[in-house]
Amino acid sequence: MTAAGVAAGGAQAAGVVGDGAQADEVAADQERLDYARAAIEYAYDQGWTDGLPVVPVTRPMVEEFLAQTSRPADEVIAAVPHLNRQCTVEQAAVNAALAGCRPEYFPVVLAAWDALMREKAVVGGGWQSTSGPAPLIVVNGPIRHRLGINCAGGVLGPGFRANATIARSIGLVVRNVFGIRPQELEQATQGLPGRWTLCVGENEEESPWEPLAAEVGLPAGTDAVCATLLRTCEFVDNRHTQNPEELLTDFADTISRTGAAIVPYSSAGLVLGVEHAQLLAANGFTKRDVQQWLYERCVRSHEDLERAGKGLGGWNRAGGAGGRPRIDEYGLHMLPSPEQLMIVVAGARNAAMSMVVRPFGFAGWSRTAVAIESRE
């Protein structure tokens, strides 16, 4: 609705009679709004939404999205093999438009799908899990700023169109193309709040270490996406120490809780707040040092697990490299390997807080990054 239409509508509601042209404009605006509302309700009736309204999509809108990529519209970019269902570039474009993406976000959406399809859990039925996992999409490179992808305050929360809609488009494909919906093919017992909103930009400018995409092999400065599935996020609030080992001990306690052990499996990652990352780096810790320190110390004893009804007796004690944590005389090592502890730096410098995240699948995340297609 135009500003004039809003003003005219307010005047009309107050009983003020405008001139004929103004009344015509108000009527035209009202007709357009009624049409949009009907289109949104139609989408609800068809089951195309995730519970929130979607953007009505027209053929010209889809063409705007397809113009952002050189990939053919009929190219298959994602699949659920056991259901024999696939998603094409064009179907991804439709759902990105439904989600509220701008066309220029579409190369990130495609890269996110490429990254997700490298995850064993994604192609192995993870979308239908009882834990209802969420895709975590991490964006690196200058494109974060060009598209307005939030990397700082509130990075895991709402309020930023690119973060919210890029992630939402993934969920709409799972629903609309693969047909995986709650209480139907999806089997989530309770599900995960924010299941389709976990797209973050890494705060490369304030991180003391290399970006995630560079860590796993792409040149620094590349526009890229890494992705995996998560079970949940758990905060670590530690503003109490400047000792790096005390801080890491706090992380280890959260990583090692018995509730995270689906015997004999477990996993974890870190979305580090800037202050925590800088404190560790200032005390000589590289990212690899953090991973190794936590790998060695994130162990839950046999006795602790017995008390939680998760005794380790009879389980194969091999593990580690294949993505399965090791069991030994000390108990369950909660991380399958040091490098499987994903570390991302994101958020604001306003409190020393971080998140432990729980990757889904226990086969380990792919540790790969996908470069985002450039049309420049």
Short mmCIF file of N, CA and C in Angstrom, two decimals, residues 112-246:
data_model
loop_
_atom_site.label_atom_id
_atom_site.label_comp_id
_atom_site.label_asym_id
_atom_site.label_seq_id
_atom_site.Cartn_x
_atom_site.Cartn_y
_atom_site.Cartn_z
N ALA A 112 23.77 -23.69 -0.13
CA ALA A 112 23.36 -24.37 1.10
C ALA A 112 22.88 -25.79 0.81
N TRP A 113 22.11 -25.95 -0.27
CA TRP A 113 21.66 -27.29 -0.65
C TRP A 113 22.84 -28.16 -1.05
N ASP A 114 23.78 -27.61 -1.80
CA ASP A 114 24.97 -28.39 -2.18
C ASP A 114 25.72 -28.85 -0.93
N ALA A 115 25.85 -27.96 0.05
CA ALA A 115 26.55 -28.32 1.28
C ALA A 115 25.77 -29.36 2.08
N LEU A 116 24.46 -29.19 2.17
CA LEU A 116 23.65 -30.14 2.93
C LEU A 116 23.68 -31.53 2.31
N MET A 117 23.71 -31.60 0.99
CA MET A 117 23.69 -32.91 0.34
C MET A 117 25.01 -33.67 0.52
N ARG A 118 26.02 -33.03 1.10
CA ARG A 118 27.26 -33.72 1.43
C ARG A 118 27.20 -34.35 2.82
N GLU A 119 26.11 -34.08 3.54
CA GLU A 119 25.97 -34.58 4.91
C GLU A 119 25.29 -35.95 4.90
N LYS A 120 25.94 -36.94 5.51
CA LYS A 120 25.39 -38.29 5.53
C LYS A 120 24.02 -38.33 6.18
N ALA A 121 23.81 -37.52 7.20
CA ALA A 121 22.52 -37.53 7.89
C ALA A 121 21.41 -37.02 6.99
N VAL A 122 21.72 -36.06 6.12
CA VAL A 122 20.70 -35.48 5.25
C VAL A 122 20.22 -36.52 4.24
N VAL A 123 21.14 -37.22 3.62
CA VAL A 123 20.75 -38.20 2.60
C VAL A 123 20.33 -39.53 3.22
N GLY A 124 20.53 -39.66 4.53
CA GLY A 124 20.21 -40.91 5.20
C GLY A 124 18.93 -40.89 5.99
N GLY A 125 18.07 -39.91 5.78
CA GLY A 125 16.79 -39.89 6.47
C GLY A 125 16.69 -38.92 7.63
N GLY A 126 17.70 -38.03 7.78
CA GLY A 126 17.72 -37.12 8.92
C GLY A 126 16.52 -36.20 9.03
N TRP A 127 15.95 -35.79 7.88
CA TRP A 127 14.79 -34.88 7.93
C TRP A 127 13.62 -35.52 8.66
N GLN A 128 13.59 -36.85 8.74
CA GLN A 128 12.46 -37.54 9.35
C GLN A 128 12.75 -38.01 10.77
N SER A 129 13.86 -37.60 11.33
CA SER A 129 14.27 -38.09 12.64
C SER A 129 13.29 -37.69 13.75
N THR A 130 13.26 -38.49 14.80
CA THR A 130 12.44 -38.18 15.97
C THR A 130 12.92 -36.93 16.70
N SER A 131 14.18 -36.54 16.49
CA SER A 131 14.69 -35.33 17.15
C SER A 131 14.36 -34.06 16.38
N GLY A 132 13.87 -34.19 15.15
CA GLY A 132 13.48 -33.01 14.38
C GLY A 132 14.61 -32.03 14.15
N PRO A 133 15.73 -32.47 13.55
CA PRO A 133 16.92 -31.61 13.45
C PRO A 133 16.72 -30.41 12.53
N ALA A 134 17.55 -29.40 12.76
CA ALA A 134 17.53 -28.17 11.99
C ALA A 134 18.82 -28.04 11.19
N PRO A 135 18.75 -27.51 9.97
CA PRO A 135 19.99 -27.24 9.24
C PRO A 135 20.68 -26.00 9.79
N LEU A 136 21.97 -26.12 10.08
CA LEU A 136 22.80 -24.97 10.42
C LEU A 136 23.56 -24.59 9.16
N ILE A 137 23.36 -23.34 8.70
CA ILE A 137 23.99 -22.83 7.49
C ILE A 137 24.94 -21.71 7.91
N VAL A 138 26.22 -21.86 7.62
CA VAL A 138 27.23 -20.87 7.98
C VAL A 138 27.76 -20.23 6.71
N VAL A 139 27.67 -18.92 6.62
CA VAL A 139 28.08 -18.18 5.42
C VAL A 139 29.38 -17.44 5.70
N ASN A 140 30.33 -17.59 4.82
CA ASN A 140 31.60 -16.86 4.89
C ASN A 140 31.79 -16.00 3.66
N GLY A 141 32.68 -15.00 3.79
CA GLY A 141 33.05 -14.18 2.65
C GLY A 141 32.34 -12.84 2.59
N PRO A 142 32.75 -11.97 1.66
CA PRO A 142 32.17 -10.63 1.54
C PRO A 142 30.67 -10.61 1.26
N ILE A 143 30.13 -11.70 0.73
CA ILE A 143 28.71 -11.74 0.41
C ILE A 143 27.85 -11.52 1.64
N ARG A 144 28.38 -11.81 2.81
CA ARG A 144 27.63 -11.55 4.06
C ARG A 144 27.18 -10.10 4.13
N HIS A 145 28.07 -9.21 3.78
CA HIS A 145 27.75 -7.79 3.87
C HIS A 145 26.91 -7.32 2.69
N ARG A 146 27.18 -7.86 1.51
CA ARG A 146 26.39 -7.46 0.34
C ARG A 146 24.92 -7.81 0.50
N LEU A 147 24.65 -8.93 1.14
CA LEU A 147 23.26 -9.39 1.28
C LEU A 147 22.65 -9.03 2.63
N GLY A 148 23.42 -8.45 3.52
CA GLY A 148 22.88 -8.11 4.83
C GLY A 148 22.68 -9.32 5.73
N ILE A 149 23.55 -10.32 5.61
CA ILE A 149 23.48 -11.50 6.47
C ILE A 149 24.09 -11.15 7.82
N ASN A 150 23.31 -11.29 8.87
CA ASN A 150 23.77 -10.91 10.20
C ASN A 150 24.86 -11.84 10.70
N CYS A 151 25.93 -11.25 11.24
CA CYS A 151 27.04 -11.99 11.82
C CYS A 151 27.25 -11.64 13.28
N ALA A 152 26.58 -10.59 13.74
CA ALA A 152 26.88 -10.03 15.05
C ALA A 152 25.71 -10.23 16.02
N GLY A 153 25.27 -9.15 16.70
CA GLY A 153 24.27 -9.29 17.74
C GLY A 153 22.99 -9.95 17.26
N GLY A 154 22.50 -10.92 18.04
CA GLY A 154 21.26 -11.61 17.70
C GLY A 154 21.40 -12.55 16.52
N VAL A 155 22.59 -13.05 16.27
CA VAL A 155 22.85 -13.81 15.05
C VAL A 155 22.02 -15.09 14.95
N LEU A 156 21.68 -15.68 16.08
CA LEU A 156 20.86 -16.90 16.06
C LEU A 156 19.38 -16.61 16.25
N GLY A 157 19.02 -15.33 16.29
CA GLY A 157 17.63 -14.96 16.54
C GLY A 157 16.97 -14.36 15.32
N PRO A 158 15.76 -13.81 15.51
CA PRO A 158 15.00 -13.23 14.40
C PRO A 158 15.42 -11.80 14.09
N GLY A 159 14.86 -11.26 13.01
CA GLY A 159 15.02 -9.84 12.73
C GLY A 159 15.85 -9.50 11.51
N PHE A 160 16.39 -10.51 10.83
CA PHE A 160 17.26 -10.24 9.68
C PHE A 160 16.76 -11.07 8.50
N ARG A 161 16.32 -10.38 7.47
CA ARG A 161 15.63 -11.04 6.37
C ARG A 161 16.47 -12.14 5.72
N ALA A 162 17.71 -11.84 5.40
CA ALA A 162 18.52 -12.83 4.69
C ALA A 162 18.70 -14.09 5.53
N ASN A 163 19.10 -13.92 6.80
CA ASN A 163 19.29 -15.09 7.66
C ASN A 163 18.02 -15.93 7.75
N ALA A 164 16.90 -15.25 7.99
CA ALA A 164 15.65 -15.98 8.23
C ALA A 164 15.13 -16.66 6.98
N THR A 165 15.16 -15.96 5.85
CA THR A 165 14.49 -16.50 4.67
C THR A 165 15.34 -17.52 3.92
N ILE A 166 16.65 -17.36 3.94
CA ILE A 166 17.51 -18.39 3.33
C ILE A 166 17.30 -19.72 4.04
N ALA A 167 17.32 -19.69 5.37
CA ALA A 167 17.08 -20.92 6.12
C ALA A 167 15.66 -21.43 5.93
N ARG A 168 14.69 -20.51 5.92
CA ARG A 168 13.30 -20.92 5.77
C ARG A 168 13.06 -21.62 4.42
N SER A 169 13.75 -21.17 3.40
CA SER A 169 13.55 -21.78 2.08
C SER A 169 13.93 -23.26 2.08
N ILE A 170 14.91 -23.63 2.90
CA ILE A 170 15.29 -25.04 3.01
C ILE A 170 14.12 -25.85 3.57
N GLY A 171 13.53 -25.33 4.64
CA GLY A 171 12.42 -26.03 5.27
C GLY A 171 11.21 -26.15 4.37
N LEU A 172 10.95 -25.13 3.57
CA LEU A 172 9.80 -25.20 2.67
C LEU A 172 10.00 -26.25 1.58
N VAL A 173 11.23 -26.44 1.13
CA VAL A 173 11.49 -27.52 0.18
C VAL A 173 11.25 -28.87 0.84
N VAL A 174 11.74 -29.03 2.06
CA VAL A 174 11.53 -30.30 2.77
C VAL A 174 10.04 -30.60 2.89
N ARG A 175 9.26 -29.56 3.13
CA ARG A 175 7.82 -29.73 3.29
C ARG A 175 7.11 -29.90 1.95
N ASN A 176 7.37 -28.99 1.02
CA ASN A 176 6.56 -28.91 -0.19
C ASN A 176 7.03 -29.82 -1.32
N VAL A 177 8.32 -30.08 -1.37
CA VAL A 177 8.86 -30.91 -2.45
C VAL A 177 9.03 -32.36 -1.98
N PHE A 178 9.62 -32.52 -0.79
CA PHE A 178 9.83 -33.88 -0.29
C PHE A 178 8.60 -34.44 0.42
N GLY A 179 7.66 -33.57 0.80
CA GLY A 179 6.44 -34.03 1.46
C GLY A 179 6.63 -34.45 2.91
N ILE A 180 7.72 -33.97 3.53
CA ILE A 180 8.01 -34.35 4.92
C ILE A 180 7.43 -33.28 5.84
N ARG A 181 6.29 -33.60 6.45
CA ARG A 181 5.57 -32.66 7.30
C ARG A 181 5.37 -33.27 8.68
N PRO A 182 5.28 -32.43 9.73
CA PRO A 182 5.03 -32.96 11.08
C PRO A 182 3.77 -33.81 11.12
N GLN A 183 3.89 -34.90 11.86
CA GLN A 183 2.79 -35.84 12.07
C GLN A 183 2.39 -36.58 10.79
N GLU A 184 3.21 -36.43 9.76
CA GLU A 184 3.04 -37.22 8.55
C GLU A 184 4.35 -37.99 8.34
N LEU A 185 5.13 -37.66 7.33
CA LEU A 185 6.40 -38.35 7.14
C LEU A 185 7.45 -37.92 8.16
N GLU A 186 7.35 -36.69 8.65
CA GLU A 186 8.26 -36.27 9.72
C GLU A 186 7.82 -36.92 11.02
N GLN A 187 8.80 -37.41 11.81
CA GLN A 187 8.50 -38.15 13.02
C GLN A 187 8.99 -37.46 14.28
N ALA A 188 9.24 -36.15 14.22
CA ALA A 188 9.78 -35.44 15.38
C ALA A 188 8.90 -35.63 16.61
N THR A 189 9.51 -36.04 17.71
CA THR A 189 8.77 -36.23 18.96
C THR A 189 8.31 -34.90 19.52
N GLN A 190 9.21 -33.92 19.59
CA GLN A 190 8.87 -32.57 20.04
C GLN A 190 9.31 -31.52 19.05
N GLY A 191 10.37 -31.79 18.32
CA GLY A 191 10.88 -30.82 17.36
C GLY A 191 11.82 -29.82 18.01
N LEU A 192 12.34 -28.94 17.19
CA LEU A 192 13.33 -27.96 17.63
C LEU A 192 12.83 -26.55 17.36
N PRO A 193 12.73 -25.70 18.40
CA PRO A 193 12.34 -24.30 18.14
C PRO A 193 13.33 -23.65 17.16
N GLY A 194 12.80 -22.91 16.21
CA GLY A 194 13.68 -22.28 15.24
C GLY A 194 14.25 -23.25 14.23
N ARG A 195 13.52 -24.34 13.95
CA ARG A 195 14.07 -25.38 13.09
C ARG A 195 14.55 -24.84 11.75
N TRP A 196 13.86 -23.85 11.20
CA TRP A 196 14.21 -23.40 9.85
C TRP A 196 14.80 -21.99 9.85
N THR A 197 15.45 -21.57 10.94
CA THR A 197 15.97 -20.20 10.96
C THR A 197 17.46 -20.14 11.30
N LEU A 198 18.18 -21.25 11.21
CA LEU A 198 19.57 -21.26 11.65
C LEU A 198 20.54 -21.02 10.48
N CYS A 199 20.50 -19.81 9.95
CA CYS A 199 21.48 -19.36 8.97
C CYS A 199 22.26 -18.21 9.61
N VAL A 200 23.58 -18.33 9.70
CA VAL A 200 24.39 -17.31 10.35
C VAL A 200 25.55 -16.92 9.44
N GLY A 201 25.95 -15.68 9.55
CA GLY A 201 27.21 -15.26 8.96
C GLY A 201 28.28 -15.37 10.03
N GLU A 202 29.47 -15.84 9.66
CA GLU A 202 30.55 -15.86 10.64
C GLU A 202 31.10 -14.45 10.81
N ASN A 203 31.40 -14.09 12.06
CA ASN A 203 31.94 -12.76 12.35
C ASN A 203 33.44 -12.79 12.08
N GLU A 204 33.80 -12.80 10.81
CA GLU A 204 35.19 -12.91 10.40
C GLU A 204 36.02 -11.71 10.85
N GLU A 205 35.37 -10.54 10.89
CA GLU A 205 36.09 -9.31 11.20
C GLU A 205 36.61 -9.30 12.65
N GLU A 206 35.92 -9.98 13.55
CA GLU A 206 36.34 -9.99 14.95
C GLU A 206 36.86 -11.35 15.41
N SER A 207 36.80 -12.33 14.54
CA SER A 207 37.34 -13.64 14.89
C SER A 207 38.86 -13.60 14.87
N PRO A 208 39.52 -14.24 15.83
CA PRO A 208 40.98 -14.28 15.83
C PRO A 208 41.55 -15.39 14.95
N TRP A 209 40.68 -16.21 14.38
CA TRP A 209 41.11 -17.36 13.61
C TRP A 209 40.61 -17.30 12.17
N GLU A 210 41.04 -18.27 11.36
CA GLU A 210 40.59 -18.34 9.98
C GLU A 210 39.09 -18.66 9.95
N PRO A 211 38.37 -18.21 8.91
CA PRO A 211 36.96 -18.55 8.78
C PRO A 211 36.77 -20.05 8.62
N LEU A 212 35.56 -20.52 8.91
CA LEU A 212 35.28 -21.95 8.81
C LEU A 212 35.56 -22.48 7.41
N ALA A 213 35.12 -21.75 6.37
CA ALA A 213 35.33 -22.23 5.01
C ALA A 213 36.82 -22.36 4.67
N ALA A 214 37.63 -21.45 5.20
CA ALA A 214 39.08 -21.54 4.97
C ALA A 214 39.68 -22.70 5.74
N GLU A 215 39.19 -22.95 6.94
CA GLU A 215 39.68 -24.08 7.73
C GLU A 215 39.52 -25.41 6.98
N VAL A 216 38.42 -25.52 6.24
CA VAL A 216 38.15 -26.81 5.57
C VAL A 216 38.57 -26.80 4.10
N GLY A 217 39.35 -25.77 3.68
CA GLY A 217 40.02 -25.91 2.41
C GLY A 217 39.84 -24.85 1.34
N LEU A 218 38.88 -23.92 1.50
CA LEU A 218 38.71 -22.89 0.47
C LEU A 218 39.63 -21.69 0.76
N PRO A 219 40.03 -20.95 -0.27
CA PRO A 219 40.87 -19.77 -0.04
C PRO A 219 40.15 -18.74 0.82
N ALA A 220 40.89 -18.09 1.69
CA ALA A 220 40.31 -17.03 2.52
C ALA A 220 39.69 -15.97 1.62
N GLY A 221 38.56 -15.44 2.03
CA GLY A 221 37.86 -14.43 1.25
C GLY A 221 36.86 -14.98 0.26
N THR A 222 36.77 -16.31 0.16
CA THR A 222 35.79 -16.92 -0.76
C THR A 222 34.39 -16.81 -0.18
N ASP A 223 33.43 -16.43 -1.01
CA ASP A 223 32.03 -16.51 -0.61
C ASP A 223 31.64 -17.98 -0.59
N ALA A 224 31.23 -18.48 0.58
CA ALA A 224 31.05 -19.92 0.72
C ALA A 224 30.04 -20.25 1.80
N VAL A 225 29.55 -21.48 1.74
CA VAL A 225 28.61 -22.00 2.72
C VAL A 225 29.12 -23.34 3.24
N CYS A 226 29.04 -23.51 4.57
CA CYS A 226 29.17 -24.81 5.20
C CYS A 226 27.83 -25.12 5.84
N ALA A 227 27.48 -26.41 5.95
CA ALA A 227 26.17 -26.74 6.52
C ALA A 227 26.20 -28.12 7.16
N THR A 228 25.34 -28.28 8.16
CA THR A 228 25.12 -29.58 8.78
C THR A 228 23.76 -29.56 9.42
N LEU A 229 23.33 -30.68 10.01
CA LEU A 229 22.08 -30.73 10.75
C LEU A 229 22.38 -30.68 12.25
N LEU A 230 21.52 -29.96 12.98
CA LEU A 230 21.67 -29.83 14.43
C LEU A 230 20.49 -30.41 15.16
N ARG A 231 20.77 -30.93 16.37
CA ARG A 231 19.69 -31.32 17.28
C ARG A 231 19.22 -30.14 18.12
N THR A 232 20.18 -29.33 18.62
CA THR A 232 19.78 -28.21 19.48
C THR A 232 20.96 -27.30 19.73
N CYS A 233 20.71 -26.19 20.46
CA CYS A 233 21.75 -25.25 20.90
C CYS A 233 21.63 -25.10 22.43
N GLU A 234 22.78 -24.97 23.10
CA GLU A 234 22.79 -24.84 24.57
C GLU A 234 23.79 -23.74 24.94
N PHE A 235 23.32 -22.72 25.67
CA PHE A 235 24.18 -21.58 25.93
C PHE A 235 25.19 -21.85 27.03
N VAL A 236 26.36 -21.22 26.91
CA VAL A 236 27.38 -21.18 27.96
C VAL A 236 27.64 -19.71 28.25
N ASP A 237 27.23 -19.26 29.42
CA ASP A 237 27.41 -17.87 29.84
C ASP A 237 28.56 -17.85 30.84
N ASN A 238 29.72 -17.33 30.44
CA ASN A 238 30.87 -17.26 31.34
C ASN A 238 31.56 -15.92 31.21
N ARG A 239 31.17 -15.01 32.11
CA ARG A 239 31.79 -13.67 32.18
C ARG A 239 32.66 -13.58 33.42
N HIS A 240 33.04 -14.74 33.97
CA HIS A 240 33.60 -14.81 35.31
C HIS A 240 35.10 -15.03 35.35
N THR A 241 35.70 -15.36 34.22
CA THR A 241 37.12 -15.72 34.24
C THR A 241 37.83 -15.21 33.00
N GLN A 242 39.12 -14.97 33.17
CA GLN A 242 39.99 -14.67 32.05
C GLN A 242 41.01 -15.79 31.85
N ASN A 243 40.78 -16.90 32.55
CA ASN A 243 41.65 -18.06 32.44
C ASN A 243 41.11 -18.98 31.35
N PRO A 244 41.89 -19.24 30.30
CA PRO A 244 41.36 -20.01 29.18
C PRO A 244 40.96 -21.43 29.55
N GLU A 245 41.68 -22.07 30.44
CA GLU A 245 41.35 -23.45 30.80
C GLU A 245 40.10 -23.50 31.67
N GLU A 246 39.87 -22.48 32.47
CA GLU A 246 38.60 -22.44 33.21
C GLU A 246 37.43 -22.28 32.25
#
